[in-house]
Amino acid sequence: MSVLTDLIYGGSNAVAGLTEGAVNDAIAKYGADKPVAFPDTAYFFPTIYAATGVKVTKLGDLPACVGVLKSLITNQEDLGQALNAGLATAVGAEILEGLKYVEGGNPYEADSGIGFVPDPIIRSLGVPLVTGDIPGVAVVLGKADDPADVVKVVKDYQSKGILTFMVGDVIEQCAEGGVKMGLEFRVVPLGHDVTSVIHVVTVAIRAALIFGNVQPGDLGGLLTYTKDRVPAFVNTFGAIDAVVVSAGAGAIALGFPVVVDIDLAENQVPGALESVCDHSLTVKRSLELRNIKIKSKELPIPVAFAAAFEGEIIRKADVHNEFWSGKNATAELVMMADNVEDHKITIVGPDLDSGERNLALATKVEVSGAKMQADFESVIERKIHAWFNYMEGVMHTGQRNQVRVRVSNDAFEKGLRLTHFAEVLYHMIMDEFDAVVDKCQITLITDEAEAEKFRDEVAMPRYNARDDRLSSMTDESVDRYYTCILCQSFAPAHCCVVTPERLGLCGAVSWLDAKATNELNPQGPCQPIMKEGCLDERTGRYETVNKMVKEATHGAVENVTLYSILEDPMTSCGCFECICGIEPVSNGFIVVNREYKGMTPVGMTFGELASCTGGGVQTPGYMGHGRHFIASKKFIAAEGGIERIVWMPKELKDDVGERLNKTAKELYGIDNFSDMIADETICEDCDALMEFLTEKNHPVLGLEPLM
Ligand code: SF4
Ligand code: ZN
């Protein structure tokens, strides 16, 4: 046997032995009926579930899995067989890690890692992955001989927006090297045991189940999905032992290339297992192996600029300057204008070095272009939030006249000034909106009186006019809807239909966004659907919609309604903000947001409800949707509309309450409808729910049964 297959089998046999022993010990200690589960997932032990269809729920389920694991280890020279042994190692690692959770609580508390990644986080990664905002996923593992090397590599990934998971001593090495860590920084420490690498493997595996509609037990389908659609790769640092090599073989079986920093000489497998001993080439080669292309953003500013800094928090003590609507006038406005002088930047008032900590800030962006439309102003304007946040040392929250911007001492020391804010806006607008913007000029006003004047006399009237236009924009008032198929890179059979009153289920694509996307890229993911051939008003059934959806999903979905959850509902990809599901006892529906971790009256968590739909499949009774859609007059309109909503988590109810009440008043003449909707502070089971609904005389009780 070759050195390589020798190592793989050595590793997988060792893991198999460890796993078998650990399972037997656990059963001896706790009994075979002891429940075992990873936190907040609807996919059991995801690797085992996806590969074999077996649902592990108690310790007694595990010995059979150990049997399957051992059968994968054939000790044959053939590389394909050796990769199977790698999968066995993955199964073993999953079991060993799962056993850590047998006592409940968070076994990773003492470790500086996060361990198992819950389903909702994976769902939240859907949009950034499909838009290329997160261009790839790196797994960095081991202990670097020179810590500076791994620090450099990880920072490089971070600056490119790559999501990096770390396993082993590289975690401390990076922490000491000043790498900012956490999911918000896209650098996620998993744990110290090699087996914790399974926590990133199951992210890829659950992506196949959540988005890809891969059926549990379809191992071939699973491996094809992860290879083709999950842009992940592995970098190991330092010496590697048999267990690492066999875990690496598992990664290769899933389609993830492994780059090691030791010389494997003739043991390399081109494209799958390669040696790169010069660390300055690690990133480049890794990206090449997965064909990941990074759109470089070289901006003329003295601080780093990357999506990875979007979640950065700047604490009070670190603030050099603050622009905050609570203290000073603020406004952000993108407006079409005549006589725009391209790249003209004007600062009116004191700069960051004036000695004033608190300042006003009016950001006035004037654009012109032959194809520019007033409707695109807000689409561009909403991006200011992300772009300012991408600057390292700048934190931005809010929009329009309610804004808070903080600049850190560190960013100031590096030379960051207001003109750099303007440069960022200029370059990003010209980069992303060049199809509609020909010229762009930027004025930043920090003079309090001038900023106030701009806010009150220019910005506010324009915000109000826009709001009027938005609220008058209904599905009836337009002549076309749009498809969005961005999520097809993960959910190949999914297509959203975006209308003025029903935004994309991710919450990130409104009808105006879709319209702008189509204008910016006519061949792109959003295509117009002319509103013709209405087949049924009640459910929102159109010939043209069916035709476009059938085309867009390559025949997977033939009939779709816009307003029904029971009759040919719109499909879900997996990255939905909320899930709406039937509550059969009350004949109503519950709506649950992704952030809610608790139980619901139908006896399922968000994750479990979410797993009822997804992957571009239609599941009558369950539907993913955006938050904003809930208060729409079109929300499950075919089933009676928002009158059917009986339960929502409190945070969600508070968030949409005002708009929901307005719609209920308009549609049914009901006052304070949100008070009739239960939440987790009122009940988490269906008996208490019925009591509450009866007490409130909830309108659902007078409606026709759903089925
Ligand atoms: Fe994905 Fe639909 Fe959002 Fe488009 S609108 S990004 S397809 S969820
Ligand atoms: Zn999606």
XYZ file of C-alpha atoms and ligand atoms in Angstrom:
716
model
C 0.000 0.000 0.000
C 1.095 3.570 -0.561
C 2.110 5.757 2.352
C -1.040 7.740 1.804
C -3.621 4.935 1.834
C -1.701 3.452 4.738
C -2.162 6.660 6.697
C -5.840 6.938 5.752
C -6.619 3.411 6.905
C -4.477 3.837 9.997
C -6.465 6.942 10.890
C -9.900 5.575 10.141
C -9.201 2.334 12.003
C -8.031 4.352 14.995
C -11.153 6.530 14.900
C -13.364 3.454 14.478
C -11.826 1.889 17.558
C -12.205 5.073 19.572
C -15.801 5.496 18.463
C -16.812 1.961 19.277
C -15.243 2.234 22.725
C -16.845 5.602 23.421
C -20.301 4.408 22.333
C -20.046 1.292 24.526
C -18.865 3.361 27.495
C -21.675 5.875 27.064
C -24.313 3.147 26.842
C -22.875 1.462 29.951
C -23.009 4.767 31.790
C -26.333 6.252 30.641
C -28.280 3.320 29.160
C -29.309 2.746 25.551
C -32.471 4.843 25.893
C -30.617 8.018 26.821
C -31.515 10.711 24.261
C -28.663 12.300 22.334
C -28.882 15.256 19.952
C -26.948 18.186 18.591
C -28.447 21.562 19.527
C -31.005 23.287 17.313
C -31.061 21.023 14.291
C -33.815 19.108 12.545
C -31.297 16.740 10.938
C -30.276 14.490 13.828
C -26.649 13.384 13.366
C -26.489 15.113 9.964
C -23.732 13.042 8.329
C -25.308 9.757 9.330
C -28.803 10.991 8.465
C -27.821 12.336 5.054
C -25.678 9.346 4.095
C -27.918 6.555 5.385
C -31.317 8.005 6.317
C -30.908 6.768 9.896
C -32.268 9.168 12.536
C -30.080 8.998 15.619
C -32.066 10.112 18.657
C -30.723 7.933 21.471
C -27.502 6.184 22.410
C -28.971 2.808 21.453
C -29.101 3.953 17.795
C -25.349 4.330 17.651
C -23.940 0.753 17.640
C -25.595 0.106 14.256
C -23.939 3.295 12.950
C -20.576 2.055 14.192
C -21.266 -1.096 12.167
C -21.873 0.958 9.013
C -18.749 2.965 9.745
C -16.613 -0.163 9.991
C -18.047 -1.555 6.761
C -16.725 1.533 4.956
C -13.157 0.631 5.945
C -12.083 -2.029 3.462
C -8.291 -1.715 3.699
C -7.872 -1.807 -0.065
C -5.263 -0.018 -2.098
C -7.845 1.615 -4.401
C -8.070 5.371 -3.754
C -11.870 5.438 -4.038
C -12.082 2.836 -1.287
C -9.634 4.841 0.786
C -11.859 7.917 0.412
C -14.736 5.828 1.768
C -12.560 5.151 4.776
C -12.285 8.940 5.046
C -16.077 9.128 5.178
C -15.955 6.521 7.940
C -13.724 8.893 9.866
C -16.314 11.631 9.373
C -19.031 9.368 10.756
C -16.793 8.448 13.691
C -16.004 12.088 14.356
C -19.703 12.929 14.288
C -20.473 10.242 16.855
C -17.567 11.247 19.111
C -18.655 14.880 18.939
C -22.312 13.963 19.442
C -21.419 12.102 22.633
C -20.050 15.379 24.009
C -23.626 16.680 23.926
C -25.169 13.732 25.761
C -25.359 15.562 29.067
C -27.026 18.618 27.513
C -25.677 22.125 27.933
C -22.823 23.436 25.848
C -19.774 21.158 25.981
C -17.791 23.829 24.171
C -18.186 26.349 26.979
C -14.638 25.782 28.216
C -13.140 25.424 24.748
C -12.728 28.656 22.816
C -14.677 27.196 19.896
C -18.358 27.140 19.025
C -18.749 23.445 18.211
C -21.934 22.451 16.425
C -23.382 25.131 14.109
C -27.192 25.374 14.516
C -29.512 25.168 11.459
C -30.662 28.824 11.586
C -27.084 30.033 11.107
C -26.734 27.879 7.994
C -29.956 29.287 6.626
C -28.733 32.815 7.296
C -25.617 32.093 5.233
C -27.704 31.276 2.148
C -27.961 34.767 0.684
C -24.354 35.888 1.210
C -23.171 32.631 -0.346
C -25.352 32.913 -3.446
C -24.582 36.571 -4.039
C -20.871 35.827 -3.787
C -20.660 38.124 -0.777
C -19.109 35.065 0.888
C -17.150 33.637 -2.045
C -15.978 30.460 -0.331
C -15.474 28.490 2.855
C -12.017 27.674 4.254
C -11.217 25.132 6.921
C -7.901 25.954 8.617
C -6.606 23.213 10.854
C -3.572 22.320 12.950
C -0.740 24.328 14.463
C 1.519 26.510 12.343
C 5.279 26.203 12.852
C 5.412 29.980 12.619
C 2.180 31.523 13.961
C 2.682 34.580 11.749
C 2.036 32.397 8.686
C -1.411 31.242 9.684
C -2.321 34.735 10.902
C -1.482 36.104 7.475
C -3.422 33.423 5.644
C -6.533 33.837 7.791
C -6.442 37.643 7.551
C -6.144 37.301 3.796
C -9.240 35.088 3.668
C -11.029 37.554 5.921
C -10.223 40.469 3.646
C -11.607 38.474 0.734
C -14.856 37.692 2.524
C -14.119 33.956 2.740
C -15.777 32.289 5.721
C -13.019 30.559 7.694
C -13.539 27.783 10.232
C -10.593 26.933 12.486
C -9.705 23.740 14.292
C -6.819 23.213 16.725
C -4.053 25.456 18.021
C -4.375 27.768 15.029
C -7.241 29.301 17.034
C -4.921 30.666 19.741
C -2.258 31.488 17.188
C -4.715 33.657 15.289
C -6.176 35.192 18.443
C -2.710 36.203 19.603
C -1.968 37.520 16.129
C -4.846 39.990 16.415
C -7.338 38.256 14.084
C -10.841 39.453 14.929
C -13.005 36.374 15.450
C -16.637 35.400 15.522
C -19.274 34.615 12.927
C -19.708 38.348 12.305
C -16.030 38.557 11.323
C -16.309 35.396 9.245
C -13.583 33.686 11.239
C -15.145 30.959 13.333
C -13.203 28.857 15.858
C -14.792 25.391 15.942
C -12.798 23.590 18.619
C -9.502 21.971 19.501
C -10.107 18.256 18.930
C -9.561 17.169 15.331
C -13.027 15.630 15.467
C -14.554 19.110 15.756
C -13.855 19.521 12.035
C -17.086 17.556 11.583
C -18.964 20.716 12.584
C -18.024 22.389 9.325
C -18.588 19.163 7.371
C -22.164 18.997 8.646
C -22.700 22.598 7.544
C -22.029 21.458 3.970
C -24.106 18.322 4.449
C -27.070 20.192 5.877
C -26.823 22.698 3.011
C -27.543 19.742 0.702
C -30.579 18.747 2.779
C -31.857 22.292 3.382
C -31.308 23.908 0.002
C -30.578 21.060 -2.363
C -33.524 18.776 -1.665
C -31.057 15.877 -1.437
C -32.950 12.964 0.119
C -31.581 11.316 3.271
C -29.869 8.056 2.300
C -28.862 9.296 -1.154
C -25.108 9.246 -0.539
C -24.283 9.721 -4.227
C -26.568 12.755 -4.497
C -25.045 14.144 -1.332
C -21.465 13.855 -2.575
C -22.375 15.414 -5.925
C -24.079 18.337 -4.179
C -21.208 19.137 -1.820
C -18.640 18.790 -4.587
C -20.498 20.962 -7.093
C -22.172 23.517 -4.887
C -20.302 24.016 -1.636
C -17.131 26.007 -2.407
C -15.139 24.696 0.545
C -11.485 23.659 0.888
C -9.083 22.682 3.660
C -5.675 24.063 4.692
C -3.634 22.147 7.244
C -0.780 23.710 9.159
C 2.107 21.789 10.718
C 2.728 18.082 11.051
C -0.208 15.812 10.231
C -0.995 12.461 11.752
C -3.025 9.522 10.483
C -6.300 10.848 11.925
C -5.877 14.215 10.201
C -5.055 12.469 6.936
C -8.089 10.227 7.094
C -10.307 13.203 8.011
C -8.756 14.900 4.986
C -9.720 11.898 2.874
C -13.285 12.424 4.066
C -13.081 16.054 2.948
C -11.793 14.952 -0.451
C -14.659 12.469 -0.780
C -17.036 15.409 -0.281
C -15.189 17.272 -3.030
C -13.171 19.618 -0.841
C -9.513 19.852 -1.850
C -6.895 19.717 0.892
C -3.750 21.857 0.850
C -1.064 20.821 3.337
C 2.087 22.752 4.211
C 4.406 19.746 4.362
C 6.041 18.084 1.392
C 3.997 15.039 0.339
C 6.161 14.542 -2.742
C 4.716 11.772 -4.956
C 1.853 11.188 -2.533
C 0.088 14.272 -3.815
C -3.209 13.801 -5.659
C -3.423 16.705 -8.104
C -6.561 18.774 -7.617
C -7.468 16.990 -4.402
C -4.451 16.786 -2.109
C -1.568 19.149 -2.730
C 1.508 20.426 -0.927
C 2.096 24.163 -0.782
C 5.053 24.732 1.502
C 5.427 28.436 0.780
C 2.627 30.052 2.824
C 2.538 33.121 0.639
C 1.027 30.865 -2.047
C -1.462 28.976 0.142
C -4.412 31.293 -0.421
C -3.882 31.633 -4.144
C -3.610 27.880 -4.741
C -6.560 27.076 -2.479
C -8.817 29.512 -4.331
C -7.626 28.147 -7.677
C -8.450 24.592 -6.646
C -12.065 25.589 -6.048
C -12.174 28.049 -8.892
C -13.100 30.873 -6.530
C -12.683 34.290 -8.119
C -12.390 37.329 -5.907
C -13.509 40.690 -7.210
C -10.740 42.809 -5.798
C -11.698 46.092 -4.238
C -8.652 48.314 -4.047
C -9.942 51.544 -2.619
C -7.897 54.681 -1.945
C -8.453 54.523 1.812
C -6.044 53.872 4.707
C -8.063 51.084 6.387
C -9.110 47.620 5.247
C -12.384 47.334 3.356
C -14.147 43.973 3.476
C -17.532 42.445 4.146
C -15.925 40.642 7.073
C -15.883 43.929 8.990
C -19.598 44.477 8.606
C -20.406 43.126 12.035
C -17.616 44.956 13.853
C -18.701 46.664 17.053
C -16.966 49.820 18.222
C -17.293 50.370 21.933
C -17.649 53.731 23.607
C -14.057 53.807 24.810
C -12.759 53.205 21.281
C -14.792 55.966 19.644
C -12.905 58.843 18.081
C -15.909 60.433 16.396
C -19.599 59.775 16.460
C -22.337 60.975 14.134
C -25.635 60.145 15.753
C -29.159 61.311 15.056
C -29.852 61.230 18.798
C -27.423 64.134 19.256
C -26.845 65.778 15.890
C -28.588 66.073 12.551
C -28.047 63.122 10.216
C -29.402 62.149 6.812
C -28.469 59.866 3.952
C -29.849 60.542 0.538
C -29.135 59.286 -2.943
C -30.821 61.508 -5.517
C -30.929 61.964 -9.248
C -29.666 65.378 -10.239
C -28.636 67.413 -13.251
C -25.167 68.855 -13.804
C -23.425 66.188 -11.750
C -19.652 66.529 -11.853
C -18.187 63.040 -11.791
C -16.069 62.145 -8.735
C -16.470 65.586 -7.207
C -16.154 65.344 -3.422
C -17.127 68.208 -1.130
C -16.863 68.336 2.659
C -18.890 71.060 4.354
C -17.903 71.558 7.986
C -15.317 70.095 10.377
C -13.474 66.829 9.611
C -12.601 63.950 11.969
C -9.470 65.793 13.183
C -11.312 68.945 14.284
C -11.265 67.934 17.932
C -15.054 67.577 17.958
C -16.121 64.102 19.017
C -19.787 64.456 18.131
C -20.712 65.738 14.720
C -23.645 66.020 12.353
C -23.477 64.073 9.118
C -25.547 64.578 6.016
C -24.505 62.252 3.213
C -25.702 63.612 -0.095
C -25.056 61.462 -3.144
C -26.060 62.933 -6.489
C -26.148 60.685 -9.511
C -27.061 60.976 -13.154
C -27.227 58.540 -16.027
C -29.242 57.870 -19.154
C -30.759 54.740 -17.622
C -31.081 56.038 -14.056
C -34.596 56.069 -12.572
C -35.938 57.633 -9.380
C -36.956 54.127 -8.248
C -33.303 53.113 -8.030
C -32.380 55.902 -5.585
C -33.496 53.908 -2.558
C -31.889 50.722 -3.876
C -28.498 52.442 -4.007
C -29.104 54.344 -0.785
C -29.746 51.192 1.208
C -26.246 49.972 0.370
C -24.602 52.881 2.177
C -25.107 50.944 5.396
C -23.068 47.969 4.208
C -20.375 50.012 2.490
C -19.634 52.209 5.503
C -19.597 49.104 7.685
C -17.092 47.365 5.418
C -14.435 49.907 6.466
C -12.395 48.472 9.312
C -12.937 50.721 12.307
C -16.263 52.151 11.150
C -19.641 51.076 12.484
C -22.897 52.126 10.852
C -26.474 51.522 11.908
C -29.784 52.910 10.702
C -30.777 54.682 7.527
C -32.305 57.886 6.199
C -32.476 60.517 8.979
C -31.931 57.976 11.766
C -28.281 57.107 11.549
C -25.420 56.318 13.884
C -21.843 56.149 12.654
C -18.829 55.508 14.871
C -15.185 55.873 13.884
C -12.610 54.092 16.039
C -9.454 55.669 17.442
C -7.474 53.081 15.563
C -9.015 53.963 12.186
C -8.419 57.650 12.891
C -4.761 56.958 13.748
C -4.399 55.134 10.440
C -5.431 58.366 8.727
C -9.118 57.783 7.997
C -10.924 61.058 7.172
C -14.282 62.032 5.709
C -13.022 62.182 2.151
C -12.389 58.436 2.419
C -16.056 57.891 3.249
C -16.885 59.730 0.055
C -14.320 57.713 -1.923
C -15.883 54.482 -0.706
C -19.323 55.599 -1.855
C -18.050 56.812 -5.187
C -16.108 53.672 -6.022
C -18.749 51.231 -4.832
C -21.544 52.992 -6.708
C -19.500 53.104 -9.894
C -18.602 49.455 -9.399
C -22.037 48.019 -8.627
C -24.371 50.421 -10.380
C -22.368 51.365 -13.436
C -25.153 50.143 -15.708
C -27.386 52.999 -14.563
C -25.055 55.591 -13.008
C -22.793 57.512 -15.375
C -21.754 60.278 -13.002
C -21.705 60.590 -9.252
C -20.775 63.428 -6.914
C -20.708 63.334 -3.145
C -21.184 66.000 -0.502
C -20.675 65.270 3.199
C -22.042 67.926 5.510
C -20.895 68.007 9.141
C -21.799 71.619 9.809
C -24.757 71.300 12.181
C -26.912 74.062 10.711
C -26.237 73.051 7.122
C -26.882 69.380 7.868
C -30.151 70.211 9.573
C -31.206 72.363 6.657
C -30.403 69.589 4.194
C -32.239 67.013 6.266
C -35.402 69.065 6.701
C -35.614 70.797 3.367
C -34.223 68.261 0.931
C -34.082 64.772 2.423
C -37.320 64.511 4.439
C -39.626 65.587 1.604
C -37.954 63.037 -0.666
C -38.298 60.218 1.902
C -41.977 61.079 2.273
C -42.579 61.143 -1.448
C -40.892 57.762 -1.753
C -42.995 56.266 1.036
C -46.136 57.497 -0.657
C -45.043 55.874 -3.870
C -44.187 52.600 -2.102
C -47.495 52.359 -0.269
C -49.435 53.130 -3.423
C -47.519 50.398 -5.206
C -49.672 47.278 -5.191
C -49.682 44.115 -7.252
C -52.608 45.635 -9.145
C -50.741 48.847 -9.936
C -47.886 47.303 -11.933
C -47.813 45.491 -15.246
C -45.067 43.008 -14.384
C -43.586 40.916 -11.622
C -40.069 39.515 -11.486
C -38.451 36.141 -10.983
C -35.405 35.795 -8.752
C -33.255 32.707 -9.176
C -30.192 33.845 -7.264
C -30.600 30.965 -4.834
C -30.387 28.379 -7.582
C -26.685 27.956 -6.964
C -27.767 26.170 -3.774
C -31.381 25.307 -4.461
C -31.363 24.400 -8.160
C -35.136 23.940 -8.386
C -36.134 27.150 -6.630
C -37.523 30.365 -8.080
C -39.012 33.305 -6.171
C -41.735 35.402 -7.788
C -41.334 38.941 -6.498
C -44.293 41.327 -6.576
C -44.736 44.814 -5.063
C -46.650 43.308 -2.145
C -44.621 40.120 -1.800
C -40.868 40.472 -1.484
C -38.444 37.577 -1.911
C -38.484 35.123 0.968
C -34.956 36.058 2.039
C -36.254 39.546 2.820
C -33.467 41.082 0.764
C -35.151 41.438 -2.634
C -38.104 43.801 -3.026
C -39.916 44.396 -6.307
C -37.862 47.569 -6.746
C -34.645 45.636 -6.086
C -35.657 43.034 -8.630
C -36.491 45.748 -11.125
C -33.122 47.401 -10.559
C -31.321 44.051 -10.795
C -33.008 43.420 -14.124
C -32.031 46.867 -15.368
C -28.429 46.449 -14.205
C -28.104 42.994 -15.669
C -30.796 42.170 -18.242
C -29.522 38.584 -18.578
C -29.289 38.202 -14.784
C -31.256 36.440 -12.056
C -34.333 38.696 -12.158
C -36.496 38.436 -15.264
C -39.774 40.263 -15.850
C -43.031 38.320 -15.893
C -45.715 40.253 -17.728
C -48.926 40.114 -15.729
C -51.163 38.413 -18.249
C -53.467 35.424 -18.435
C -55.019 35.520 -14.965
C -56.469 32.066 -14.241
C -57.702 32.710 -10.715
C -57.800 36.027 -8.867
C -58.311 34.495 -5.425
C -55.135 32.431 -5.354
C -53.147 34.671 -7.696
C -52.717 32.181 -10.523
C -51.337 33.444 -13.828
C -50.460 31.699 -17.071
C -47.367 33.849 -17.465
C -46.166 33.185 -13.920
C -46.527 29.427 -14.394
C -44.693 29.575 -17.691
C -41.798 31.621 -16.327
C -41.457 29.529 -13.178
C -41.487 26.332 -15.199
C -38.737 27.699 -17.415
C -36.718 29.075 -14.511
C -36.869 25.800 -12.584
C -36.161 23.684 -15.665
C -39.531 22.031 -15.364
C -39.319 21.212 -11.664
C -42.238 23.483 -10.718
C -45.163 23.907 -13.117
C -47.897 25.646 -11.161
C -47.456 28.361 -8.596
C -49.864 30.719 -6.894
C -48.913 34.088 -5.483
C -51.349 34.254 -2.575
C -52.072 30.718 -1.360
C -50.231 28.518 1.097
C -52.430 25.453 0.479
C -52.806 25.433 -3.307
C -49.541 25.300 -5.258
C -47.699 27.604 -2.849
C -44.491 29.285 -3.859
C -41.433 27.141 -3.235
C -38.792 27.800 -0.603
C -35.043 27.581 -1.065
C -34.038 27.483 2.589
C -32.847 30.989 3.426
C -36.275 32.344 4.341
C -36.570 34.865 7.183
C -39.779 33.310 8.497
C -41.762 30.142 8.111
C -45.545 30.029 8.126
C -47.111 26.697 9.012
C -50.574 25.331 9.578
C -51.940 25.038 13.150
C -54.695 22.453 12.664
C -56.496 22.763 15.997
C -57.393 26.434 15.551
C -57.560 26.281 11.748
C -54.979 29.015 11.778
C -51.352 29.533 10.943
C -48.327 30.286 13.032
C -45.440 32.398 11.791
C -41.957 31.848 13.221
C -38.807 33.856 12.546
C -35.367 32.331 12.141
C -33.998 33.988 15.283
C -36.573 32.344 17.564
C -35.075 29.390 19.408
C -37.992 28.167 21.517
C -40.926 25.801 21.028
C -44.143 26.626 19.166
C -47.744 25.458 19.749
C -47.481 22.964 16.879
C -44.761 21.139 18.808
C -41.954 22.090 16.448
C -39.111 24.606 16.616
C -38.269 26.981 13.785
C -35.658 24.520 12.570
C -38.100 21.613 12.549
C -40.802 23.647 10.823
C -38.255 24.917 8.338
C -37.220 21.380 7.502
C -40.816 20.700 6.334
C -40.127 22.749 3.242
C -37.170 23.932 1.187
C -34.989 22.792 -1.671
C -37.415 24.271 -4.194
C -40.186 21.821 -3.273
C -43.826 22.831 -2.815
C -45.203 21.763 0.549
C -48.851 22.825 0.967
C -49.372 24.149 4.483
C -45.798 25.348 4.894
C -44.174 28.332 3.253
C -41.015 30.353 3.757
C -41.343 34.129 3.389
C -39.836 37.499 4.274
C -40.706 39.386 7.467
C -42.137 42.288 5.571
C -44.696 40.088 3.792
C -46.568 39.310 7.029
C -48.443 42.622 7.168
C -49.271 42.521 3.477
C -52.874 42.335 2.298
C -51.719 39.495 0.089
C -50.345 37.330 2.913
C -52.061 33.903 2.575
C -54.930 35.899 1.090
C -56.505 32.832 -0.532
C -56.975 31.247 2.908
C -58.450 34.360 4.452
C -55.324 36.470 4.975
C -53.748 37.663 8.197
C -56.966 36.827 10.096
C -55.595 33.292 10.161
C -52.448 34.203 12.104
C -52.776 32.801 15.624
C -49.257 32.751 17.034
C -45.903 34.489 16.510
C -42.793 34.913 18.653
C -43.051 38.150 20.613
C -40.097 39.854 18.999
C -41.560 39.294 15.542
C -45.011 40.394 16.643
C -43.623 43.607 18.096
C -41.621 44.229 14.958
C -44.513 43.892 12.506
C -47.356 44.755 14.939
C -48.022 48.303 13.864
C -48.264 47.471 10.172
C -50.227 44.321 10.921
C -52.786 46.304 12.930
C -53.159 48.781 10.100
C -53.827 46.017 7.581
C -56.307 44.258 9.904
C -58.172 47.506 10.409
C -58.360 48.131 6.683
C -59.312 44.587 5.707
C -61.607 43.530 8.537
C -62.189 46.627 10.689
C -60.426 44.959 13.636
C -58.618 47.205 16.145
C -55.300 46.141 17.699
C -55.313 42.782 15.949
C -51.804 41.945 17.178
C -53.171 41.694 20.736
C -55.254 38.739 19.590
C -52.197 36.856 18.383
C -50.537 34.659 20.988
C -46.771 34.481 21.564
C -44.341 32.422 23.657
C -44.985 34.537 26.747
C -48.645 33.484 26.511
C -48.434 29.847 25.433
C -46.282 27.235 23.805
C -48.871 24.468 23.424
C -52.100 24.174 21.475
C -54.513 23.758 24.404
C -53.417 27.008 25.984
C -53.469 28.568 22.538
C -57.133 27.648 22.018
C -57.986 29.048 25.431
C -56.283 32.316 24.595
C -57.916 32.601 21.158
C -61.339 31.962 22.681
C -60.744 34.534 25.385
C -59.724 37.119 22.780
C -62.492 36.113 20.399
C -59.908 35.738 17.651
C -61.556 35.996 14.194
C -60.077 32.641 13.079
C -62.663 30.882 15.268
C -65.414 32.079 12.963
C -63.710 31.058 9.724
C -64.312 27.983 7.575
C -62.120 24.964 8.438
C -58.964 24.889 6.332
C -59.325 21.314 5.194
Fe -32.974 33.778 -3.097
Fe -35.550 34.364 -3.492
Fe -34.000 36.024 -2.103
Fe -33.709 35.744 -4.759
S -35.482 36.590 -3.682
S -32.078 35.837 -3.213
S -34.122 33.543 -5.001
S -34.563 33.940 -1.541
Zn -32.584 31.447 -0.793
